[in-house]
């Protein structure tokens, strides 16, 4: 390990670091602006100056930028040097010359990296007495506010947006001290990761717009460790609350998953928590169809009576916690429990689970995906189904360029060198999908087709890797050439990565991806296989096992079950509306436990209001089989309870403890036994103290309820976690386990950059290890074939294969209820190949009648030349679109 000497102190550090990174890792407070641990170094701000010495005999040294200086063995530097300190102070003074004096009203105040660094350099007095440069701000959409006058030209925003996230509509414009960071014209930022500008920007140029609508100072936000529930990736988040309302969601660093960044759906999709459709009290519909509010005790008695007097079936949910699904399973019996997935989805997720448990390779983390040196994406629109994975794949597209500069003796963290030295060098990246995706711009090869044809191409790739495998019959010359080229790139790689999942709604596509991975594993390659799942707990519910939704409804239709209990699920989004109508009409009792009013709740006899992620604790299992725990940010109102608490209390008659329910689940389902290790139990303490959800600067608690009662109410207690609802307890330092760390703060570091103080090494795991526990690991594979190639797709005259198309904003129902996200949800449509549209006489935007299972959906037409002839693209999850895919449909023209 290299040894460096900092102000006379000798330290050992890791390989391949720059001096700034090394000093921060060692605990030194060295100011910086343009450097970011995920973005590398460009040396733009000149703020991290140190004095660098040639050797121990050099007493003169020279000033150098620590972010641009490699931490080689034996290097000597001084942070405390007077001239270096003076330069850092002068640089801050230059940067602050045009900065407005608006800290007291700036939304970044109290969490501002510029404030921290200004104080750290000792700059306390402004000498600039001239007219300040001013800029006009832009409208950037529903997520981001723009205040360009606060800019210090660190270039972090465009480096993240353009180079890291692949955005095209934000740029550095003009020059000198008039440089402007914005769009060429006002408009919504198009990139799916634009919200990260809020945390990437070290000043208040880009701020959280939904937070601005009901602003609260950052130190007055109560936070909790949580998990994003809007897809199957399982990103770690830190929701902030004030006055019983979630004000914002911030990234919570996890080395193996989300790192420093969240997608915009995860960051801004929390608005459903205070949606107008929130259920806030138990409701009973009497015999005449009149709903009335009832008390919690009566609601529980009614539920017990309904389960006792008639056979019951329970439908859980892949977006509900393991605890909720387990409580429902115990209430109705394991044989009467449904996972809440449609039959089509359950088959796909069960196949993915089987592959993850017994398949060719271990599922890679996102960090491992970023290091892949060849990528094949098969059938998946990753940006819209698992956005954070797509961001990781963008970084994988640069691994060859980084390796290229390192072969020239240049460190890969010199970000500008990577872009300028190897501008056209890309990692082999092949993307096979039903239509165009947002990752096409980084792909070295793109091919579109029907799902079965993509699967056949995947099997041909596997045969190209391992020639002993049988050939795929009937492949044309062009497709065979594609397969050979992809196979060659994967064979030549050291760390190939295969990505697929449920997006194309095709089991053949999933099996083809696993077969490619199996072929590579059989050749001795260190291959990664990532198979995405639709929802936050799809794998968790699959591990529990149970009926699919259609089978559960069939029991009701046949009279085998007379009471239907639905937990956190809208059945109309799972199967055909007519079938749901029939089952609900047949049932003697329908009970819904949910947080929001929806079509299923509207037909329930008994409704129990459940807490959202902000008001509940629970465990979910992500795409890699990692069990992670989320905790409530604030206690629910009196008549709202966690879904698992309603169900378990109805069964036992007493309010359960979370730890007891987890232990019960671990015992009942051996595959989930490891969830007890996902987070510390409720008895965990540090120096006898609970972990505080509120920062030590939190203020106003005694006045928050003054309009109700001048006496301060007793703080709520939390018997289910080691977290307190107040600032009393352990709230600083790095001794907290990662799973119960609500926020990152360290002395002198008030901004999100404080996370570096909690890492074992910069960009590495948190001190004590990252949160969660892996439940699955591939058992290894002998290289044998997974599945079999399907027949080639053939267009059927007069019928179209409906292929699901996904949208990051709209396909997931909870986030779509958040007001800022709702502005980005596209209207429903049906996409057709131009040739098919011509034959049907349907122009762009014409209304078509799409008939699926005798039900007609009226949708405007979009022409999409990338779709295969004979297929039609239908946006999954959007209102007015068919809920069950794949399926076949027919068209008729609708004349107004």
GROMACS .gro file of C-alpha atoms in nm, residues 327-735:
model
  409
  327UNK     CA    1  -4.957  -1.131   0.831
  328UNK     CA    2  -5.220  -1.184   0.561
  329UNK     CA    3  -5.089  -1.533   0.492
  330UNK     CA    4  -5.121  -1.624   0.859
  331UNK     CA    5  -5.471  -1.478   0.878
  332UNK     CA    6  -5.615  -1.678   0.586
  333UNK     CA    7  -5.377  -1.978   0.580
  334UNK     CA    8  -5.085  -2.044   0.346
  335UNK     CA    9  -5.302  -2.243   0.104
  336UNK     CA   10  -5.540  -1.947   0.066
  337UNK     CA   11  -5.275  -1.678   0.015
  338UNK     CA   12  -5.204  -1.505  -0.316
  339UNK     CA   13  -4.887  -1.312  -0.394
  340UNK     CA   14  -5.095  -1.043  -0.564
  341UNK     CA   15  -4.921  -1.089  -0.899
  342UNK     CA   16  -5.104  -1.170  -1.219
  343UNK     CA   17  -5.049  -1.519  -1.358
  344UNK     CA   18  -4.827  -1.381  -1.633
  345UNK     CA   19  -4.611  -1.178  -1.394
  346UNK     CA   20  -4.589  -1.458  -1.141
  347UNK     CA   21  -4.461  -1.703  -1.401
  348UNK     CA   22  -4.188  -1.458  -1.506
  349UNK     CA   23  -4.081  -1.372  -1.151
  350UNK     CA   24  -4.085  -1.739  -1.047
  351UNK     CA   25  -3.856  -1.821  -1.340
  352UNK     CA   26  -3.621  -1.538  -1.244
  353UNK     CA   27  -3.619  -1.662  -0.885
  354UNK     CA   28  -3.539  -2.015  -0.999
  355UNK     CA   29  -3.251  -1.887  -1.212
  356UNK     CA   30  -3.119  -1.672  -0.926
  357UNK     CA   31  -3.132  -1.966  -0.685
  358UNK     CA   32  -2.997  -2.239  -0.910
  359UNK     CA   33  -2.878  -2.061  -1.221
  360UNK     CA   34  -2.544  -1.996  -1.385
  361UNK     CA   35  -2.404  -1.702  -1.188
  362UNK     CA   36  -2.444  -1.475  -0.889
  363UNK     CA   37  -2.656  -1.166  -0.952
  364UNK     CA   38  -2.424  -0.862  -0.974
  365UNK     CA   39  -2.456  -0.544  -0.771
  366UNK     CA   40  -2.482  -0.210  -0.949
  367UNK     CA   41  -2.121  -0.136  -0.858
  368UNK     CA   42  -2.016  -0.459  -1.029
  369UNK     CA   43  -2.228  -0.371  -1.333
  370UNK     CA   44  -2.044  -0.040  -1.370
  371UNK     CA   45  -1.719  -0.235  -1.410
  372UNK     CA   46  -1.842  -0.464  -1.690
  373UNK     CA   47  -1.628  -0.460  -2.003
  374UNK     CA   48  -1.896  -0.598  -2.239
  375UNK     CA   49  -2.274  -0.568  -2.206
  376UNK     CA   50  -2.570  -0.743  -2.364
  377UNK     CA   51  -2.917  -0.606  -2.283
  378UNK     CA   52  -3.179  -0.854  -2.403
  379UNK     CA   53  -3.542  -0.745  -2.434
  380UNK     CA   54  -3.541  -0.486  -2.155
  381UNK     CA   55  -3.601  -0.110  -2.164
  382UNK     CA   56  -3.391  -0.068  -1.851
  383UNK     CA   57  -3.425   0.310  -1.821
  384UNK     CA   58  -3.799   0.274  -1.771
  385UNK     CA   59  -3.815  -0.053  -1.577
  386UNK     CA   60  -3.510  -0.024  -1.348
  387UNK     CA   61  -3.373   0.329  -1.396
  388UNK     CA   62  -3.081   0.311  -1.154
  389UNK     CA   63  -2.950   0.002  -1.335
  390UNK     CA   64  -2.959   0.201  -1.659
  391UNK     CA   65  -2.739   0.466  -1.500
  392UNK     CA   66  -2.493   0.194  -1.398
  393UNK     CA   67  -2.490   0.062  -1.755
  394UNK     CA   68  -2.400   0.409  -1.881
  395UNK     CA   69  -2.089   0.393  -1.666
  396UNK     CA   70  -2.009   0.046  -1.798
  397UNK     CA   71  -2.010   0.200  -2.147
  398UNK     CA   72  -1.696   0.394  -2.042
  399UNK     CA   73  -1.489   0.110  -1.894
  400UNK     CA   74  -1.293   0.057  -2.216
  401UNK     CA   75  -1.210   0.428  -2.238
  402UNK     CA   76  -1.086   0.426  -1.877
  403UNK     CA   77  -0.878   0.119  -1.943
  404UNK     CA   78  -0.737   0.292  -2.251
  405UNK     CA   79  -0.614   0.598  -2.064
  406UNK     CA   80  -0.467   0.381  -1.789
  407UNK     CA   81  -0.267   0.194  -2.055
  408UNK     CA   82  -0.117   0.534  -2.142
  409UNK     CA   83  -0.015   0.591  -1.781
  410UNK     CA   84  -0.302   0.832  -1.705
  411UNK     CA   85  -0.519   0.774  -1.400
  412UNK     CA   86  -0.887   0.697  -1.480
  413UNK     CA   87  -1.006   0.946  -1.219
  414UNK     CA   88  -0.876   1.226  -1.441
  415UNK     CA   89  -1.217   1.254  -1.598
  416UNK     CA   90  -1.134   1.509  -1.866
  417UNK     CA   91  -0.844   1.294  -1.986
  418UNK     CA   92  -1.081   1.000  -2.034
  419UNK     CA   93  -1.315   1.210  -2.249
  420UNK     CA   94  -1.048   1.386  -2.452
  421UNK     CA   95  -0.798   1.102  -2.498
  422UNK     CA   96  -1.052   0.830  -2.576
  423UNK     CA   97  -1.357   1.023  -2.706
  424UNK     CA   98  -1.484   0.745  -2.933
  425UNK     CA   99  -1.374   0.442  -2.735
  426UNK     CA  100  -1.674   0.252  -2.606
  427UNK     CA  101  -1.732  -0.072  -2.426
  428UNK     CA  102  -1.895  -0.334  -2.653
  429UNK     CA  103  -2.262  -0.272  -2.569
  430UNK     CA  104  -2.534  -0.462  -2.754
  431UNK     CA  105  -2.897  -0.374  -2.705
  432UNK     CA  106  -3.174  -0.601  -2.832
  433UNK     CA  107  -3.524  -0.468  -2.757
  434UNK     CA  108  -3.876  -0.447  -2.904
  435UNK     CA  109  -3.829  -0.076  -2.980
  436UNK     CA  110  -3.590   0.214  -2.922
  437UNK     CA  111  -3.470   0.286  -2.569
  438UNK     CA  112  -3.286   0.567  -2.390
  439UNK     CA  113  -2.969   0.357  -2.381
  440UNK     CA  114  -2.942   0.333  -2.760
  441UNK     CA  115  -2.702   0.630  -2.760
  442UNK     CA  116  -2.431   0.437  -2.570
  443UNK     CA  117  -2.486   0.108  -2.751
  444UNK     CA  118  -2.235  -0.011  -3.010
  445UNK     CA  119  -2.505  -0.228  -3.166
  446UNK     CA  120  -2.886  -0.200  -3.158
  447UNK     CA  121  -3.142  -0.443  -3.298
  448UNK     CA  122  -3.518  -0.439  -3.255
  449UNK     CA  123  -3.770  -0.717  -3.297
  450UNK     CA  124  -4.056  -0.917  -3.152
  451UNK     CA  125  -3.978  -1.078  -2.812
  452UNK     CA  126  -3.956  -1.432  -2.951
  453UNK     CA  127  -3.715  -1.319  -3.223
  454UNK     CA  128  -3.499  -1.146  -2.962
  455UNK     CA  129  -3.496  -1.467  -2.758
  456UNK     CA  130  -3.389  -1.666  -3.065
  457UNK     CA  131  -3.107  -1.422  -3.124
  458UNK     CA  132  -3.003  -1.465  -2.760
  459UNK     CA  133  -2.986  -1.844  -2.802
  460UNK     CA  134  -2.781  -1.792  -3.118
  461UNK     CA  135  -2.538  -1.576  -2.918
  462UNK     CA  136  -2.506  -1.858  -2.663
  463UNK     CA  137  -2.434  -2.103  -2.946
  464UNK     CA  138  -2.171  -1.861  -3.082
  465UNK     CA  139  -2.000  -1.861  -2.742
  466UNK     CA  140  -2.017  -2.237  -2.697
  467UNK     CA  141  -2.028  -2.396  -3.046
  468UNK     CA  142  -2.126  -2.734  -2.904
  469UNK     CA  143  -2.475  -2.600  -2.836
  470UNK     CA  144  -2.744  -2.672  -3.096
  471UNK     CA  145  -2.799  -2.405  -3.360
  472UNK     CA  146  -3.115  -2.198  -3.372
  473UNK     CA  147  -3.308  -2.315  -3.676
  474UNK     CA  148  -3.428  -2.070  -3.937
  475UNK     CA  149  -3.211  -1.768  -3.849
  476UNK     CA  150  -3.145  -1.544  -4.148
  477UNK     CA  151  -2.793  -1.446  -4.248
  478UNK     CA  152  -2.814  -1.096  -4.096
  479UNK     CA  153  -2.936  -1.224  -3.758
  480UNK     CA  154  -2.665  -1.492  -3.754
  481UNK     CA  155  -2.399  -1.226  -3.825
  482UNK     CA  156  -2.535  -1.019  -3.536
  483UNK     CA  157  -2.522  -1.317  -3.304
  484UNK     CA  158  -2.164  -1.398  -3.401
  485UNK     CA  159  -2.050  -1.038  -3.347
  486UNK     CA  160  -2.214  -1.023  -3.003
  487UNK     CA  161  -2.073  -1.361  -2.906
  488UNK     CA  162  -1.723  -1.252  -3.007
  489UNK     CA  163  -1.742  -0.936  -2.793
  490UNK     CA  164  -1.865  -1.133  -2.492
  491UNK     CA  165  -1.598  -1.400  -2.537
  492UNK     CA  166  -1.326  -1.136  -2.551
  493UNK     CA  167  -1.440  -0.967  -2.230
  494UNK     CA  168  -1.308  -1.032  -1.880
  495UNK     CA  169  -1.624  -0.920  -1.699
  496UNK     CA  170  -1.920  -0.963  -1.939
  497UNK     CA  171  -2.266  -0.861  -1.821
  498UNK     CA  172  -2.606  -0.987  -1.939
  499UNK     CA  173  -2.917  -0.784  -1.852
  500UNK     CA  174  -3.278  -0.887  -1.907
  501UNK     CA  175  -3.598  -0.914  -1.707
  502UNK     CA  176  -3.975  -0.897  -1.709
  503UNK     CA  177  -4.001  -0.588  -1.930
  504UNK     CA  178  -4.082  -0.772  -2.252
  505UNK     CA  179  -4.327  -1.003  -2.066
  506UNK     CA  180  -4.151  -1.302  -2.224
  507UNK     CA  181  -4.024  -1.607  -2.043
  508UNK     CA  182  -3.830  -1.703  -2.355
  509UNK     CA  183  -3.632  -1.377  -2.339
  510UNK     CA  184  -3.542  -1.437  -1.973
  511UNK     CA  185  -3.432  -1.794  -2.043
  512UNK     CA  186  -3.228  -1.684  -2.345
  513UNK     CA  187  -3.042  -1.429  -2.130
  514UNK     CA  188  -2.973  -1.698  -1.869
  515UNK     CA  189  -2.853  -1.929  -2.147
  516UNK     CA  190  -2.601  -1.671  -2.269
  517UNK     CA  191  -2.474  -1.635  -1.910
  518UNK     CA  192  -2.459  -2.013  -1.873
  519UNK     CA  193  -2.255  -2.042  -2.194
  520UNK     CA  194  -2.010  -1.778  -2.070
  521UNK     CA  195  -1.987  -1.945  -1.729
  522UNK     CA  196  -1.919  -2.274  -1.899
  523UNK     CA  197  -1.627  -2.106  -2.078
  524UNK     CA  198  -1.486  -1.993  -1.742
  525UNK     CA  199  -1.589  -1.628  -1.773
  526UNK     CA  200  -1.666  -1.414  -1.468
  527UNK     CA  201  -2.008  -1.322  -1.601
  528UNK     CA  202  -2.286  -1.122  -1.433
  529UNK     CA  203  -2.655  -1.190  -1.498
  530UNK     CA  204  -2.903  -0.920  -1.395
  531UNK     CA  205  -3.273  -1.001  -1.431
  532UNK     CA  206  -3.501  -0.713  -1.335
  533UNK     CA  207  -3.835  -0.761  -1.158
  534UNK     CA  208  -4.139  -0.533  -1.180
  535UNK     CA  209  -4.192  -0.420  -0.821
  536UNK     CA  210  -4.017  -0.348  -0.493
  537UNK     CA  211  -4.096  -0.684  -0.334
  538UNK     CA  212  -4.160  -0.909  -0.635
  539UNK     CA  213  -3.881  -1.148  -0.535
  540UNK     CA  214  -3.983  -1.139  -0.169
  541UNK     CA  215  -4.340  -1.245  -0.240
  542UNK     CA  216  -4.215  -1.507  -0.485
  543UNK     CA  217  -3.996  -1.651  -0.208
  544UNK     CA  218  -4.306  -1.674   0.013
  545UNK     CA  219  -4.503  -1.848  -0.261
  546UNK     CA  220  -4.876  -1.847  -0.318
  547UNK     CA  221  -5.154  -1.829  -0.573
  548UNK     CA  222  -5.160  -1.581  -0.856
  549UNK     CA  223  -5.444  -1.327  -0.863
  550UNK     CA  224  -5.650  -1.512  -1.124
  551UNK     CA  225  -5.638  -1.836  -0.921
  552UNK     CA  226  -5.743  -1.651  -0.606
  553UNK     CA  227  -6.036  -1.489  -0.784
  554UNK     CA  228  -6.133  -1.825  -0.932
  555UNK     CA  229  -6.176  -1.963  -0.578
  556UNK     CA  230  -6.419  -1.682  -0.504
  557UNK     CA  231  -6.605  -1.736  -0.832
  558UNK     CA  232  -6.646  -2.108  -0.754
  559UNK     CA  233  -6.769  -2.041  -0.402
  560UNK     CA  234  -6.461  -2.199  -0.241
  561UNK     CA  235  -6.394  -1.869  -0.061
  562UNK     CA  236  -6.660  -1.619   0.043
  563UNK     CA  237  -6.442  -1.355   0.211
  564UNK     CA  238  -6.183  -1.177  -0.001
  565UNK     CA  239  -5.911  -0.974   0.174
  566UNK     CA  240  -5.690  -0.753  -0.043
  567UNK     CA  241  -5.378  -0.589   0.102
  568UNK     CA  242  -5.218  -0.291  -0.073
  569UNK     CA  243  -5.326  -0.397  -0.420
  570UNK     CA  244  -5.559  -0.273  -0.692
  571UNK     CA  245  -5.686  -0.585  -0.866
  572UNK     CA  246  -5.798  -0.386  -1.169
  573UNK     CA  247  -5.431  -0.327  -1.250
  574UNK     CA  248  -5.361  -0.702  -1.234
  575UNK     CA  249  -5.623  -0.870  -1.453
  576UNK     CA  250  -5.924  -0.811  -1.677
  577UNK     CA  251  -6.181  -0.573  -1.521
  578UNK     CA  252  -6.472  -0.806  -1.604
  579UNK     CA  253  -6.312  -1.087  -1.407
  580UNK     CA  254  -6.250  -0.865  -1.105
  581UNK     CA  255  -6.609  -0.737  -1.122
  582UNK     CA  256  -6.742  -1.091  -1.127
  583UNK     CA  257  -6.534  -1.205  -0.830
  584UNK     CA  258  -6.613  -0.901  -0.617
  585UNK     CA  259  -6.983  -0.941  -0.690
  586UNK     CA  260  -6.969  -1.311  -0.596
  587UNK     CA  261  -6.786  -1.259  -0.265
  588UNK     CA  262  -6.994  -1.227   0.052
  589UNK     CA  263  -6.736  -0.995   0.211
  590UNK     CA  264  -6.464  -0.783   0.049
  591UNK     CA  265  -6.201  -0.627   0.276
  592UNK     CA  266  -5.930  -0.386   0.160
  593UNK     CA  267  -5.629  -0.280   0.364
  594UNK     CA  268  -5.468   0.007   0.177
  595UNK     CA  269  -5.344   0.363   0.198
  596UNK     CA  270  -5.522   0.501  -0.107
  597UNK     CA  271  -5.868   0.497  -0.259
  598UNK     CA  272  -5.876   0.304  -0.588
  599UNK     CA  273  -6.115   0.094  -0.795
  600UNK     CA  274  -6.091  -0.214  -0.571
  601UNK     CA  275  -6.127  -0.015  -0.248
  602UNK     CA  276  -6.438   0.151  -0.393
  603UNK     CA  277  -6.612  -0.189  -0.392
  604UNK     CA  278  -6.497  -0.304  -0.048
  605UNK     CA  279  -6.740  -0.367   0.236
  606UNK     CA  280  -6.471  -0.299   0.496
  607UNK     CA  281  -6.175  -0.070   0.439
  608UNK     CA  282  -5.882  -0.038   0.679
  609UNK     CA  283  -5.646   0.261   0.628
  610UNK     CA  284  -5.283   0.150   0.602
  611UNK     CA  285  -4.967   0.350   0.652
  612UNK     CA  286  -4.750   0.434   0.353
  613UNK     CA  287  -4.373   0.383   0.351
  614UNK     CA  288  -4.352   0.709   0.548
  615UNK     CA  289  -4.564   0.572   0.833
  616UNK     CA  290  -4.472   0.203   0.833
  617UNK     CA  291  -4.181  -0.033   0.894
  618UNK     CA  292  -4.113  -0.334   0.680
  619UNK     CA  293  -3.877  -0.546   0.473
  620UNK     CA  294  -3.851  -0.585   0.096
  621UNK     CA  295  -3.628  -0.799  -0.128
  622UNK     CA  296  -3.474  -0.637  -0.435
  623UNK     CA  297  -3.373  -0.775  -0.776
  624UNK     CA  298  -3.047  -0.925  -0.641
  625UNK     CA  299  -3.222  -1.100  -0.352
  626UNK     CA  300  -3.108  -0.846  -0.093
  627UNK     CA  301  -3.348  -0.806   0.199
  628UNK     CA  302  -3.360  -0.445   0.323
  629UNK     CA  303  -3.560  -0.277   0.596
  630UNK     CA  304  -3.739   0.058   0.579
  631UNK     CA  305  -3.859   0.254   0.882
  632UNK     CA  306  -4.139   0.502   0.936
  633UNK     CA  307  -4.045   0.869   0.923
  634UNK     CA  308  -4.327   0.970   1.154
  635UNK     CA  309  -4.594   0.779   1.346
  636UNK     CA  310  -4.929   0.736   1.168
  637UNK     CA  311  -5.239   0.919   1.281
  638UNK     CA  312  -5.459   0.745   1.535
  639UNK     CA  313  -5.686   0.568   1.284
  640UNK     CA  314  -5.408   0.470   1.043
  641UNK     CA  315  -5.196   0.163   1.111
  642UNK     CA  316  -4.938  -0.041   0.927
  643UNK     CA  317  -5.114  -0.299   0.709
  644UNK     CA  318  -4.935  -0.581   0.890
  645UNK     CA  319  -5.050  -0.445   1.224
  646UNK     CA  320  -5.419  -0.447   1.119
  647UNK     CA  321  -5.398  -0.802   0.988
  648UNK     CA  322  -5.194  -0.951   1.271
  649UNK     CA  323  -5.403  -0.779   1.537
  650UNK     CA  324  -5.719  -0.917   1.377
  651UNK     CA  325  -5.569  -1.266   1.402
  652UNK     CA  326  -5.425  -1.254   1.753
  653UNK     CA  327  -5.623  -0.981   1.926
  654UNK     CA  328  -5.310  -0.796   2.037
  655UNK     CA  329  -5.093  -0.536   1.868
  656UNK     CA  330  -4.781  -0.717   1.738
  657UNK     CA  331  -4.415  -0.619   1.763
  658UNK     CA  332  -4.228  -0.598   1.436
  659UNK     CA  333  -3.940  -0.815   1.561
  660UNK     CA  334  -4.183  -1.091   1.660
  661UNK     CA  335  -4.350  -1.084   1.321
  662UNK     CA  336  -4.012  -1.100   1.145
  663UNK     CA  337  -3.907  -1.396   1.358
  664UNK     CA  338  -4.235  -1.569   1.278
  665UNK     CA  339  -4.184  -1.513   0.905
  666UNK     CA  340  -3.823  -1.636   0.918
  667UNK     CA  341  -3.943  -1.956   1.082
  668UNK     CA  342  -4.241  -2.008   0.850
  669UNK     CA  343  -4.047  -1.952   0.524
  670UNK     CA  344  -3.693  -2.098   0.544
  671UNK     CA  345  -3.589  -1.914   0.227
  672UNK     CA  346  -3.645  -1.588   0.418
  673UNK     CA  347  -3.467  -1.690   0.738
  674UNK     CA  348  -3.193  -1.435   0.673
  675UNK     CA  349  -3.422  -1.132   0.700
  676UNK     CA  350  -3.361  -1.114   1.074
  677UNK     CA  351  -3.013  -0.983   0.983
  678UNK     CA  352  -3.138  -0.713   0.746
  679UNK     CA  353  -3.127  -0.450   1.022
  680UNK     CA  354  -3.071  -0.431   1.399
  681UNK     CA  355  -3.368  -0.522   1.615
  682UNK     CA  356  -3.564  -0.284   1.836
  683UNK     CA  357  -3.332  -0.341   2.133
  684UNK     CA  358  -3.024  -0.207   1.953
  685UNK     CA  359  -2.862   0.085   2.137
  686UNK     CA  360  -2.544   0.292   2.122
  687UNK     CA  361  -2.420   0.393   2.468
  688UNK     CA  362  -2.766   0.308   2.595
  689UNK     CA  363  -2.932   0.546   2.349
  690UNK     CA  364  -3.171   0.499   2.059
  691UNK     CA  365  -3.084   0.648   1.719
  692UNK     CA  366  -3.237   0.993   1.671
  693UNK     CA  367  -3.448   1.058   1.364
  694UNK     CA  368  -3.404   1.432   1.418
  695UNK     CA  369  -3.071   1.613   1.374
  696UNK     CA  370  -2.923   1.786   1.676
  697UNK     CA  371  -3.005   2.125   1.518
  698UNK     CA  372  -3.377   2.044   1.499
  699UNK     CA  373  -3.591   2.330   1.629
  700UNK     CA  374  -3.949   2.432   1.699
  701UNK     CA  375  -4.079   2.113   1.855
  702UNK     CA  376  -4.241   2.296   2.145
  703UNK     CA  377  -4.425   2.531   1.909
  704UNK     CA  378  -4.539   2.290   1.639
  705UNK     CA  379  -4.867   2.209   1.815
  706UNK     CA  380  -4.914   2.541   1.992
  707UNK     CA  381  -5.225   2.616   1.785
  708UNK     CA  382  -5.381   2.305   1.941
  709UNK     CA  383  -5.238   2.307   2.293
  710UNK     CA  384  -4.976   2.528   2.458
  711UNK     CA  385  -4.848   2.225   2.649
  712UNK     CA  386  -4.584   2.026   2.463
  713UNK     CA  387  -4.725   1.681   2.378
  714UNK     CA  388  -4.537   1.373   2.484
  715UNK     CA  389  -4.313   1.252   2.202
  716UNK     CA  390  -4.432   0.940   2.026
  717UNK     CA  391  -4.257   0.617   2.120
  718UNK     CA  392  -4.140   0.355   1.875
  719UNK     CA  393  -4.131   0.002   2.021
  720UNK     CA  394  -4.067  -0.153   1.678
  721UNK     CA  395  -3.728  -0.003   1.594
  722UNK     CA  396  -3.412   0.130   1.761
  723UNK     CA  397  -3.502   0.479   1.635
  724UNK     CA  398  -3.651   0.764   1.838
  725UNK     CA  399  -3.890   1.024   1.699
  726UNK     CA  400  -3.696   1.309   1.860
  727UNK     CA  401  -3.346   1.456   1.862
  728UNK     CA  402  -3.285   1.277   2.191
  729UNK     CA  403  -3.051   0.986   2.128
  730UNK     CA  404  -2.743   0.915   1.921
  731UNK     CA  405  -2.746   1.143   1.615
  732UNK     CA  406  -2.383   1.209   1.519
  733UNK     CA  407  -2.077   1.001   1.445
  734UNK     CA  408  -2.026   0.686   1.241
  735UNK     CA  409  -2.109   0.417   1.495
   0.00000   0.00000   0.00000
